[in-house]
Each structure stands twice: as C-alpha cells, then as structure tokens.
C-alpha cells in the first residue's frame, strides 16, 4: 500500500518526525533496520539479576557502561565503522543519556543556520514538553555515587566556576558546572522511545516495520516514488510506493542518511561511482544523467575529545562498572528492582561543566567537561589505587572550525574518509589551553593525582600522540548540512519530495552532547515539512 510519508530510521530524528506527521493525520510508514530496545517495546536483553522484570539493558541507566563490555554487542550498526545504534531509538537506546537543552547560539546564522531558523526557541519548548530533562532521575529524588561530583567541584571552584542547574540556563555556558542532566524518566531510560514513539505507535495511521533496511529511494528524475528495502513482506520485492504527493524523510543518522543518498544517486561523483560499481546497489541507481551533485558527506564535525584519568582517595570507582552485569552490588540491585531508585537510575556521568575559550584566530570555542567514576583506558607505569579512579572527558564543542568527510568504501561500509578532529590546529591549541587550566588547578585539591597522562608525559605530548580514533565523541553532525545539501525546509536540493531530518542536517557542532539539539532540530524540521505546500 502507498503512504503519504515514509520515514527511514527510528532514531531521535525519525521518532520526533514520525510522531508529528502521524499526529497531523497523515498515513505514515516508519522503517527501522534494527529490533526492539526498551522492555516496553519488546526488548528482552537483560542480566540474570533482572529476570522476572521487564527491565532490559537498555532500560537501566546504570548498565550504560556495559554497552562497551559485551561479547555480543548486536546493537551496534555493523556497516558503520564507528559506534552507532542500529535498533529502535537509534543512538538514544544505547547512549549515555546526557541531555542538554540547546542554547540559542547553536541555531545562529554564525554557525550555519538559515536566517529563517533564528526564532528556534519555541521548538526546544515543544521538545521539553515531551521529554523534560532531569538531573535527579532516581525515583526518590536523591543522587547517588556523587564522590566524583564533589572532587571535580573542588577543581572547578578555584577557577571561578559556579554551580547551575544547567538546563535552567542553557545560554550560560562559561565557567558553569552542574549535575549531569539526563533524558531519563522514573529512573529508567526514556528519551524519544518512551515518549514520541509511544504516542506514534498507538495511532492507527502509523505503520512500523522493524528489522527492515531501506536500500535506496526510488526516483524518476527529481521525484521520489518510493523506497527499496530488503524486506519482501513490506511490499513486492521489498518496494514501498508513495502516494502521488507523498514524501520520503531520511532519518538514518549522519552516516546512514549520507549512504542512502549515495545509493540513490545523490552526492559527490566519487561516491556515486562506488555505488555504481557495486553488484547489488549499482543496478538500483538512477541513470547517470539523473545523478544529483551535492556535497553529501562533506562539512562533517564531531567533538574532539581527550580523556584525563585521575585518582582521589574519596572516589568510589564502582569497580569500574565491571560487575554491574553479572555481579552487581546486592543492595543497589535490590533497591533498583524495588523502586527504580539508587545508583542504577543514573548512567555513569556525574558532573558536567563548560568554559568559553578564545583561539589565536579570535574565534571563541566552548570546552565541555564530563566526569564519571571509572575509566575506559589507563596508561601509566606507576602503581595506583584502581578503586579510586575517575575520568574527566574534555570535549571541544560550539565554535570548532575543523571539518572532515564521511563516505563509503568499496564494501559500502560508511566511514570517515577524512577525520574531522583537529584539521584546524587552532582547535587543538584551544583544547590544550582548557586542559592546562584544569591541570593547573589540581594544586587546590589535596590527594588528587593525574595518572593518564602520568607525570612522565607532558600534556602536549599526550594530546599529540593521542590515538586518532579515540578523539571520536560519537557526536557526528553535518554530512547533509542545511544550506548545502538540504534547504531551509530540510528538503534535499534539486528534489521535489525528499527530506532529511536527523543529526546530519545540523551545520555545526552543538554545545553539548547532541541528542537534545537533534530532537529540537527535528521539531522545527517536521513543522516546516508539514507547512510546506505540495505535500499530501
Ligand atoms: N548524545 C547525547 O546527547 N548524550 C549522550 O550521552 C550520548 N552518548 C552517546 C554514546 O554513549 C554513544 C556510544 C553513541 C554512539 C552516541 C551517543 N550520543 C549521545 C549521540 C547521540 O546518540 C546521536 O547523536 C544521536 O542518536 C543521532 O541521532 P540520529 O537520529 O541522527 O541518528 P541515529 O543513528 O540515532 O538513528 C538512526 C536510526 O536509523 C537507527 O535506529 C538506525 O538503525 C536506523 N537506520 C539507519 N540506516 C537505516 C536504513 N538504511 N534503513 C532503516 N533504518 C536505518
Ligand atoms: C556521550 O555523549 C559520548 O558519545 C559517549 O562516548 C560517552 O560515553 C557518553 N556520552 C557518556 O558521557 C563514553 C563511556 O563513558 C566510555 O566508557 C566509553 O569508552 C566511551 O563512551 C566510548 O566512546
């Protein structure tokens, strides 16, 4: 059967979009390549200690770190060479849940947004109504395992930082710190899965297909007529048609949506040639005279991030999260099962902070810090007390000038062709400045020891020799930047009815971990699509 709207991908971009389109009464098909996540959506992956409940790995915030410690991590997309969630909720099913209301500057013309997006605030308000942030997700309103907050606060205060409820003042991002805010509700992962998806799936005019991969959009010149999938149950040969005035919306993520455009004959010639030479994808491409040349995959950004690992005698490293799956602290597990309260109601981060720094190019850049008990990696020859470790991840955010490129290789795996971190040396200079400020303040915190890098390595050498891939923050944006690949209504240039709504249209790095900025973008994007003439 034909649809008014086909939305490809059930990540944060796709869920906001599918919910708003179906709310407006349209006949909507939402297609997701992965399976269920939260228990409420049919997910069943859970540790033994949660047997008998419907709480899964994806529901329980305190299991977040186990995403990176599992022998069979089926939730990662296998054909994207960085972390990306391929299941209902996309990244929001597996991410750390840090959730920031975007500051106004993140939608400013300076950072690439069209002038018509300047009064964006109302769309963030719509998002807040659906997913309110909380910095105290435990159902008893208390915060747990807060030693990391207390120690890092001691490091920040002498530098003139002051405490805020961060999401009460999204525009204040210089020398502020606060409790980590999350998209959790009632002590459980929520985000768009427990909110937008929940209302969308309840509507009879929305159809959801999981375990179905869209291969390409089918187009005649500039007009999209439907999508090809790998699922014959969805339509003959896996094809789903659009209604005459129907539209397709790609929400497959920064890598996934770029690849779908390539496979549909839209993008730089070198990428389209790869698709053309592929035995399976080539025959589905439009004829060469219909190829559309757009900078798909260019202009990509991701925060460069550097981890600093410390010890302090006050810290409880929570066994570096290694036991939460098979051998959790009994009292904490019991408390969580009983009332979704306690340590397990929060993911690993405990404190976040921001600082505005000027580069030698006179451009401001904002540094974000995220601190958590434990560490992903430690390099030192000295002995240290493993039960006292914690990590500060320093990110460089709004204002970064480095850009990279996303593309596909001969196997059609999506990957960075040009890494986006520190391509402009000023970004590195600024992040180094921020790291030095933190290290210099350590003298104010008795007992605080930096173990990675240790005192045999300078900060400069540490950053210079940092393994490139570790700079990845999983916050990719920009591969289909608004103004370059899509117009101000999120429509792909030179097409009649193809749209993109996800992280890929965001033209520059937002201030914080991006899921809030992405869903806020989606709120305005889908409002524009609904208002745009010529649709269903
Ligand atoms: N962002 C935050 O704001 N806070 C965090 O704490 C945070 N943590 C993480 C994190 O710990 C990890 C490990 C990762 C990978 C990301 C994190 N992020 C965090 C970033 C955030 O999750 C992403 O920026 C955000 O999810 C991106 O949203 P998008 O809507 O742009 O894209 P997704 O990848 O989430 O969703 C795409 C969906 O499309 C997936 O469900 C995928 O399965 C589906 N899909 C892709 N190709 C498809 C196809 N061809 N056919 C059908 N479905 C497809
Ligand atoms: C994010 O926004 C990042 O994308 C994640 O990388 C980060 O989680 C979460 N938020 C929480 O701050 C980290 C884990 O804490 C590490 O243990 C892990 O090694 C790292 O992600 C992998 O990128």
XYZ file of C-alpha atoms and ligand atoms in Angstrom:
613
model
C 0.000 0.000 0.000
C 1.209 3.522 -0.699
C 1.939 6.008 2.085
C 1.827 9.782 2.470
C 5.126 9.774 4.326
C 7.860 7.183 4.649
C 10.283 7.871 7.488
C 13.555 5.920 7.315
C 15.143 5.236 10.707
C 13.733 5.251 14.250
C 16.455 7.237 15.991
C 15.746 10.572 17.695
C 15.330 12.409 14.368
C 12.980 9.788 12.928
C 10.868 9.322 16.068
C 10.125 13.016 16.524
C 9.298 13.237 12.818
C 7.094 10.149 12.608
C 5.193 11.187 15.710
C 4.433 14.703 14.459
C 3.477 13.532 10.956
C 1.097 10.906 12.305
C -0.293 13.356 14.851
C -1.264 15.548 11.881
C -3.306 12.653 10.492
C -1.087 11.521 7.643
C -0.624 7.926 6.665
C 2.919 7.250 7.857
C 5.291 4.310 7.465
C 8.261 4.210 9.859
C 11.008 1.787 8.845
C 13.801 0.717 11.206
C 16.551 -1.721 10.342
C 17.044 -2.960 13.911
C 14.827 -4.612 16.511
C 13.322 -3.625 19.852
C 15.224 -1.941 22.695
C 13.355 -0.969 25.899
C 11.308 -3.679 27.590
C 8.149 -1.726 26.787
C 8.957 -2.125 23.065
C 9.564 -5.885 23.242
C 13.245 -5.850 24.196
C 14.387 -8.795 26.299
C 18.165 -8.424 26.684
C 18.732 -8.457 30.433
C 21.162 -9.715 33.060
C 20.135 -12.562 35.355
C 19.534 -10.219 38.254
C 16.690 -8.540 36.361
C 14.951 -11.794 35.370
C 11.262 -11.597 36.199
C 11.109 -7.872 35.424
C 10.640 -6.262 32.015
C 13.715 -4.094 32.591
C 16.422 -4.539 29.971
C 19.992 -3.463 29.399
C 18.536 -0.517 27.506
C 16.113 0.499 30.276
C 18.527 0.564 33.184
C 20.775 3.649 33.125
C 23.343 2.056 35.426
C 24.005 -0.612 32.793
C 25.159 2.004 30.266
C 28.863 1.195 30.557
C 28.137 -2.456 29.686
C 27.361 -1.339 26.116
C 31.134 -1.305 25.655
C 31.891 -4.521 27.573
C 29.651 -7.089 25.930
C 30.729 -10.195 23.999
C 27.794 -9.898 21.583
C 27.047 -6.209 21.084
C 24.343 -6.714 18.461
C 23.046 -3.171 18.923
C 25.905 -1.514 17.011
C 25.476 -0.943 13.268
C 27.807 -3.470 11.617
C 28.304 -1.469 8.433
C 29.330 1.819 10.067
C 32.889 1.773 11.369
C 32.234 3.925 14.457
C 29.708 3.413 17.266
C 26.119 3.877 16.058
C 22.957 2.263 17.439
C 21.004 0.092 14.992
C 17.845 -0.650 16.955
C 14.636 1.122 17.937
C 15.695 4.503 19.282
C 18.988 4.541 17.350
C 21.647 6.200 19.474
C 19.121 7.060 22.180
C 18.666 3.356 23.009
C 22.332 2.860 23.849
C 23.777 6.290 24.652
C 24.844 7.833 27.939
C 21.561 9.732 28.157
C 23.220 13.115 28.772
C 20.615 15.615 27.658
C 21.029 19.340 27.138
C 18.533 21.932 26.014
C 20.407 23.745 23.252
C 21.467 27.370 23.773
C 20.267 29.964 21.226
C 23.751 30.264 19.773
C 23.523 26.691 18.496
C 20.911 27.806 15.942
C 22.560 31.060 14.960
C 23.439 32.233 11.480
C 27.094 32.410 12.567
C 27.091 28.648 12.877
C 25.444 27.951 9.548
C 21.685 28.074 10.194
C 19.451 29.847 7.669
C 18.120 33.235 8.860
C 14.606 31.738 8.913
C 15.634 29.421 11.760
C 16.545 32.246 14.143
C 13.472 32.100 16.399
C 14.050 28.464 17.087
C 13.314 28.617 20.812
C 9.678 27.508 20.515
C 10.779 24.154 19.086
C 13.010 23.425 22.042
C 9.976 24.248 24.191
C 7.969 21.604 22.326
C 10.740 19.101 22.978
C 10.863 19.976 26.684
C 7.154 19.282 26.974
C 7.638 15.787 25.640
C 10.989 14.960 27.268
C 11.745 17.025 30.363
C 15.355 16.697 31.492
C 16.240 15.638 35.000
C 19.458 15.806 36.987
C 17.998 13.608 39.727
C 16.443 10.624 37.918
C 16.261 8.298 40.926
C 12.614 7.925 41.920
C 13.457 9.022 45.477
C 14.894 12.295 44.163
C 18.322 11.590 45.652
C 21.628 11.454 43.795
C 23.964 8.526 44.283
C 27.679 7.828 43.931
C 28.413 11.544 43.983
C 32.083 11.483 45.058
C 33.197 12.298 41.517
C 30.979 15.393 41.566
C 32.438 16.515 44.897
C 36.060 16.113 43.827
C 35.657 17.759 40.421
C 33.732 20.621 42.007
C 36.809 21.282 44.176
C 38.854 21.523 40.998
C 36.456 23.925 39.289
C 35.568 26.392 42.024
C 39.061 27.901 42.417
C 38.933 28.638 38.679
C 35.821 30.772 39.152
C 33.267 28.234 38.005
C 29.843 28.428 39.645
C 27.136 25.820 40.005
C 23.949 25.889 37.933
C 21.008 23.672 37.173
C 22.432 23.534 33.694
C 19.206 23.154 31.726
C 17.575 26.051 33.594
C 20.042 28.385 31.872
C 21.011 26.808 28.558
C 22.640 30.038 27.352
C 25.065 30.212 30.280
C 27.990 28.099 29.261
C 31.050 29.900 30.582
C 32.586 28.682 33.811
C 29.479 26.808 34.858
C 29.120 23.323 36.240
C 26.234 21.260 37.449
C 24.783 17.835 37.989
C 24.666 15.735 34.844
C 21.205 16.017 33.246
C 19.643 13.047 31.536
C 16.698 12.092 29.312
C 15.569 9.509 31.868
C 12.075 9.303 33.367
C 11.039 7.379 36.510
C 14.571 6.062 36.980
C 14.660 4.473 33.527
C 15.946 5.310 30.065
C 13.150 7.193 28.316
C 14.148 9.684 25.603
C 12.151 9.579 22.374
C 11.407 5.840 22.668
C 9.275 6.209 25.797
C 7.628 9.420 24.571
C 7.384 10.222 20.835
C 7.472 6.565 19.770
C 4.881 5.644 22.374
C 2.300 8.092 21.034
C 3.171 7.421 17.402
C 2.821 3.648 17.610
C -0.599 3.978 19.245
C -2.055 5.714 16.165
C -3.810 3.577 13.552
C -2.453 5.780 10.757
C 1.151 4.896 11.618
C 2.690 1.598 10.495
C 6.005 0.472 11.958
C 8.315 -2.057 10.304
C 11.381 -3.160 12.264
C 14.176 -5.460 11.003
C 13.833 -3.755 7.618
C 16.675 -1.951 5.892
C 15.958 0.710 3.311
C 18.458 0.298 0.473
C 17.710 3.418 -1.581
C 14.937 5.763 -2.558
C 13.436 5.181 -5.988
C 13.239 8.289 -8.090
C 12.270 9.443 -11.527
C 14.416 12.497 -12.069
C 13.665 14.819 -9.189
C 10.584 12.924 -7.976
C 10.782 10.160 -5.403
C 8.206 7.397 -5.983
C 9.010 5.111 -3.046
C 11.765 3.173 -1.286
C 13.508 -0.149 -1.900
C 14.009 -2.338 1.135
C 15.414 -5.778 1.903
C 12.059 -6.978 3.256
C 9.669 -8.685 0.806
C 6.941 -8.691 3.490
C 6.653 -4.928 3.216
C 5.755 -4.945 -0.482
C 6.548 -6.723 -3.764
C 10.350 -7.154 -3.977
C 10.622 -5.021 -0.865
C 9.372 -1.917 -2.676
C 7.033 0.533 -0.903
C 5.319 3.206 -3.031
C 4.422 6.756 -2.054
C 1.052 8.351 -2.624
C 1.112 10.830 -5.542
C 2.046 13.845 -3.394
C 3.886 11.706 -0.863
C 7.293 12.339 0.679
C 10.252 10.374 1.985
C 12.168 11.542 5.050
C 15.593 10.121 5.745
C 16.411 9.896 9.470
C 19.092 7.222 9.270
C 21.768 9.245 11.079
C 24.882 11.139 9.976
C 26.384 8.049 8.333
C 23.195 6.202 7.367
C 21.431 9.089 5.628
C 24.572 10.031 3.681
C 24.911 6.459 2.448
C 21.235 6.312 1.460
C 21.697 9.449 -0.632
C 24.757 7.964 -2.358
C 22.789 4.808 -3.088
C 20.035 6.960 -4.575
C 22.393 8.761 -6.954
C 22.801 11.910 -4.847
C 26.232 13.117 -3.756
C 29.790 13.630 -4.984
C 30.704 11.704 -8.119
C 33.447 9.609 -6.455
C 30.905 8.158 -4.008
C 28.305 7.507 -6.706
C 30.900 5.672 -8.799
C 31.496 3.289 -5.886
C 27.784 2.547 -5.682
C 27.547 2.121 -9.437
C 30.308 -0.492 -9.344
C 28.602 -2.458 -6.590
C 26.960 -5.637 -7.849
C 23.826 -5.219 -5.726
C 23.461 -1.475 -5.313
C 24.574 -0.434 -8.808
C 21.513 -1.686 -10.692
C 19.164 0.226 -8.345
C 20.771 3.569 -9.103
C 19.222 6.158 -11.388
C 20.864 6.680 -14.762
C 23.967 8.867 -14.702
C 22.246 11.821 -16.341
C 19.932 11.898 -13.309
C 22.697 11.955 -10.712
C 22.465 14.954 -8.423
C 25.768 16.517 -7.417
C 25.608 17.742 -3.793
C 28.279 17.851 -1.051
C 26.790 14.871 0.819
C 29.293 13.713 3.458
C 31.318 16.923 3.425
C 31.326 19.507 6.242
C 31.244 16.886 8.957
C 32.030 17.684 12.575
C 32.415 15.711 15.786
C 33.764 16.994 19.090
C 37.426 16.200 19.528
C 37.645 14.660 22.995
C 40.540 13.863 25.304
C 40.245 11.750 28.451
C 42.149 12.611 31.613
C 42.216 9.896 34.272
C 42.736 10.744 37.927
C 42.679 9.135 41.325
C 41.472 10.652 44.574
C 41.033 8.850 47.907
C 37.383 9.967 48.198
C 36.331 8.334 44.917
C 34.309 5.146 44.693
C 35.118 3.880 41.187
C 32.274 1.359 41.426
C 34.628 -1.440 40.304
C 34.900 0.484 37.056
C 31.362 -0.757 36.245
C 32.820 -4.197 35.523
C 30.440 -6.057 37.846
C 27.126 -4.337 37.166
C 26.009 -7.006 34.707
C 26.871 -10.290 36.374
C 27.716 -9.438 39.951
C 26.193 -6.099 40.973
C 26.402 -4.725 44.484
C 23.459 -6.534 46.016
C 21.874 -3.648 47.885
C 21.979 -1.399 44.818
C 20.448 -4.063 42.577
C 17.703 -4.788 45.086
C 16.933 -1.104 45.540
C 16.634 -0.600 41.805
C 14.331 -3.581 41.274
C 12.221 -2.458 44.179
C 11.720 1.188 43.185
C 13.940 2.192 40.212
C 15.990 4.266 42.615
C 19.646 4.314 43.602
C 22.921 4.019 41.683
C 21.321 2.154 38.777
C 18.943 5.026 37.999
C 21.830 7.132 36.655
C 24.263 6.399 33.836
C 27.972 6.886 34.569
C 28.434 10.703 34.247
C 28.035 12.728 37.449
C 29.111 16.287 36.669
C 29.342 18.465 33.558
C 30.983 21.826 33.024
C 31.575 24.381 30.289
C 34.146 27.062 29.632
C 34.418 29.622 26.808
C 37.939 29.952 25.383
C 39.344 32.205 22.677
C 41.540 30.882 19.895
C 44.508 32.688 18.357
C 42.198 33.172 15.339
C 39.983 35.353 17.602
C 37.152 32.835 17.376
C 35.532 31.530 20.575
C 35.241 27.836 21.241
C 33.477 26.190 24.149
C 35.017 23.347 26.127
C 32.731 20.811 27.786
C 33.807 18.515 30.587
C 32.105 15.290 31.615
C 33.316 13.363 34.648
C 32.465 9.858 35.730
C 33.717 7.214 38.149
C 35.968 4.681 36.402
C 37.995 4.854 33.213
C 37.964 3.249 29.792
C 41.731 3.166 29.487
C 44.727 3.864 31.734
C 48.338 4.285 30.660
C 50.892 4.561 33.450
C 53.869 2.611 34.747
C 53.225 3.750 38.309
C 51.088 1.905 40.844
C 47.659 3.402 41.544
C 44.568 2.511 43.518
C 42.064 1.199 40.954
C 39.135 1.696 43.316
C 39.798 5.464 43.296
C 39.852 6.191 39.562
C 37.693 8.662 37.703
C 37.761 10.257 34.249
C 37.262 13.785 33.021
C 36.493 13.813 29.306
C 37.274 17.214 27.804
C 35.376 17.986 24.610
C 35.678 20.958 22.289
C 32.178 21.968 21.195
C 30.444 25.007 19.665
C 32.875 27.094 17.657
C 35.196 24.337 16.434
C 36.430 25.012 12.926
C 37.750 21.565 11.981
C 35.754 19.569 9.456
C 36.018 16.128 7.896
C 34.261 13.977 5.375
C 32.006 10.917 5.610
C 31.779 8.447 2.762
C 31.644 4.775 1.864
C 34.297 2.239 0.982
C 34.080 -0.492 -1.673
C 32.098 -2.704 0.731
C 29.650 0.216 1.136
C 30.637 0.484 4.787
C 30.127 4.062 5.949
C 33.215 5.639 7.483
C 35.135 8.864 7.825
C 37.171 9.418 4.659
C 38.782 12.399 6.340
C 38.780 12.514 10.137
C 37.112 15.669 11.434
C 39.250 16.319 14.537
C 41.995 18.958 14.715
C 42.116 19.561 10.966
C 42.445 23.180 12.090
C 45.383 23.393 14.529
C 43.632 26.207 16.399
C 41.102 23.681 17.719
C 43.920 21.669 19.231
C 45.544 24.805 20.652
C 42.276 25.779 22.361
C 41.568 22.363 23.819
C 45.136 22.243 25.152
C 44.572 25.608 26.803
C 41.458 24.284 28.519
C 43.207 21.119 29.673
C 46.112 23.144 31.080
C 43.700 25.275 33.111
C 42.298 22.142 34.698
C 45.698 20.640 35.425
C 46.973 23.910 36.895
C 44.054 23.936 39.343
C 44.942 20.486 40.707
C 47.084 22.109 43.417
C 43.835 23.197 45.086
C 42.680 19.606 45.565
C 44.806 17.654 48.050
C 45.091 13.994 47.153
C 44.224 14.453 43.511
C 46.624 12.597 41.176
C 46.668 12.552 37.399
C 47.508 9.025 36.252
C 46.796 9.322 32.496
C 48.812 11.063 31.338
C 51.184 10.486 34.244
C 53.961 12.865 35.198
C 56.403 11.340 32.718
C 54.347 12.760 29.838
C 53.582 16.384 29.037
C 50.037 17.347 28.167
C 51.299 18.425 24.737
C 52.815 15.015 24.038
C 49.758 13.260 25.392
C 47.442 15.168 23.069
C 49.840 14.949 20.096
C 50.170 11.184 20.455
C 46.523 10.512 21.306
C 45.268 7.648 19.110
C 43.236 9.373 16.400
C 40.156 7.194 16.765
C 39.965 7.966 20.477
C 39.271 11.603 19.645
C 35.839 10.399 18.432
C 32.926 11.562 20.572
C 30.138 9.777 18.639
C 28.506 13.144 18.007
C 28.721 13.308 14.226
C 26.806 16.114 12.514
C 26.829 17.991 9.237
C 27.053 15.357 6.491
C 23.857 16.766 4.941
C 24.248 20.294 6.274
C 21.295 22.626 5.985
C 22.031 25.204 3.292
C 24.389 22.828 1.488
C 22.570 19.508 0.972
C 19.093 20.363 2.270
C 17.254 23.673 2.043
C 15.743 25.619 4.936
C 12.740 23.252 4.863
C 15.052 20.208 5.128
C 14.290 19.224 1.510
C 17.211 17.814 -0.473
C 18.164 20.360 -3.138
C 17.063 19.521 -6.675
C 14.487 17.018 -5.489
C 10.716 17.522 -5.177
C 9.893 15.353 -2.195
C 12.970 14.017 -0.438
C 13.820 15.333 3.046
C 16.415 14.658 5.739
C 15.747 15.111 9.457
C 18.482 13.874 11.765
C 21.933 14.834 13.059
C 23.255 15.087 9.515
C 21.492 18.383 8.719
C 22.979 20.213 11.740
C 25.582 22.504 10.153
C 27.992 22.788 13.092
C 28.813 21.184 16.396
C 26.300 21.988 19.142
C 27.222 22.991 22.685
C 26.645 19.680 24.418
C 26.065 16.018 23.734
C 23.716 16.464 20.821
C 20.538 14.434 21.283
C 18.659 17.490 22.613
C 19.814 19.659 19.710
C 18.890 16.887 17.262
C 15.348 16.446 18.566
C 14.859 20.188 18.770
C 16.038 20.432 15.150
C 13.586 17.677 14.246
C 10.718 19.589 15.865
C 11.333 22.567 13.609
C 12.177 20.403 10.601
C 8.942 18.429 10.722
C 6.895 21.568 11.402
C 8.312 23.036 8.184
C 7.625 19.858 6.225
C 4.017 19.856 7.418
C 3.645 23.528 6.472
C 5.292 23.173 3.055
C 2.981 23.361 0.045
C 2.724 20.480 -2.377
C 2.642 17.622 0.124
C -0.005 15.064 0.974
N 24.188 12.032 22.670
C 23.752 12.675 23.751
O 23.086 13.709 23.614
N 24.035 12.229 25.006
C 24.795 11.117 25.227
O 25.049 10.757 26.376
C 25.278 10.415 24.108
N 26.022 9.301 24.255
C 26.349 8.573 23.147
C 27.013 7.344 23.315
O 27.353 6.959 24.538
C 27.283 6.541 22.200
C 28.029 5.239 22.395
C 26.875 6.963 20.909
C 27.100 6.105 19.686
C 26.227 8.181 20.745
C 25.971 8.995 21.858
N 25.311 10.206 21.722
C 24.914 10.894 22.819
C 24.986 10.747 20.401
C 23.523 10.558 20.010
O 23.022 9.326 20.464
C 23.438 10.669 18.491
O 23.957 11.914 18.108
C 22.005 10.564 18.005
O 21.426 9.333 18.384
C 21.932 10.704 16.488
O 20.573 10.747 16.118
P 20.084 10.484 14.636
O 18.605 10.495 14.633
O 20.786 11.414 13.735
O 20.652 9.039 14.231
P 20.696 7.620 14.972
O 21.937 6.956 14.490
O 20.474 7.731 16.421
O 19.430 6.851 14.378
C 19.374 6.362 13.076
C 18.394 5.210 13.038
O 18.174 4.834 11.686
C 18.893 3.966 13.758
O 17.857 3.448 14.552
C 19.255 3.024 12.619
O 19.097 1.667 12.964
C 18.279 3.446 11.550
N 18.741 3.208 10.186
C 19.928 3.578 9.660
N 20.002 3.235 8.369
C 18.825 2.654 8.052
C 18.302 2.095 6.855
N 19.010 2.097 5.728
N 17.055 1.554 6.883
C 16.348 1.560 8.044
N 16.789 2.070 9.201
C 18.004 2.625 9.202
C 28.445 10.717 25.082
O 27.837 11.653 24.578
C 29.522 10.061 24.324
O 29.166 9.919 22.962
C 29.939 8.729 24.880
O 31.170 8.415 24.279
C 30.041 8.775 26.398
O 30.326 7.515 26.944
C 28.677 9.176 26.949
N 28.158 10.335 26.332
C 28.739 9.419 28.457
O 29.482 10.558 28.736
C 31.674 7.032 26.951
C 31.807 5.968 28.030
O 31.629 6.552 29.295
C 33.165 5.282 27.950
O 33.253 4.228 28.862
C 33.369 4.762 26.544
O 34.678 4.236 26.424
C 33.173 5.859 25.530
O 31.900 6.432 25.680
C 33.277 5.324 24.103
O 33.147 6.345 23.164
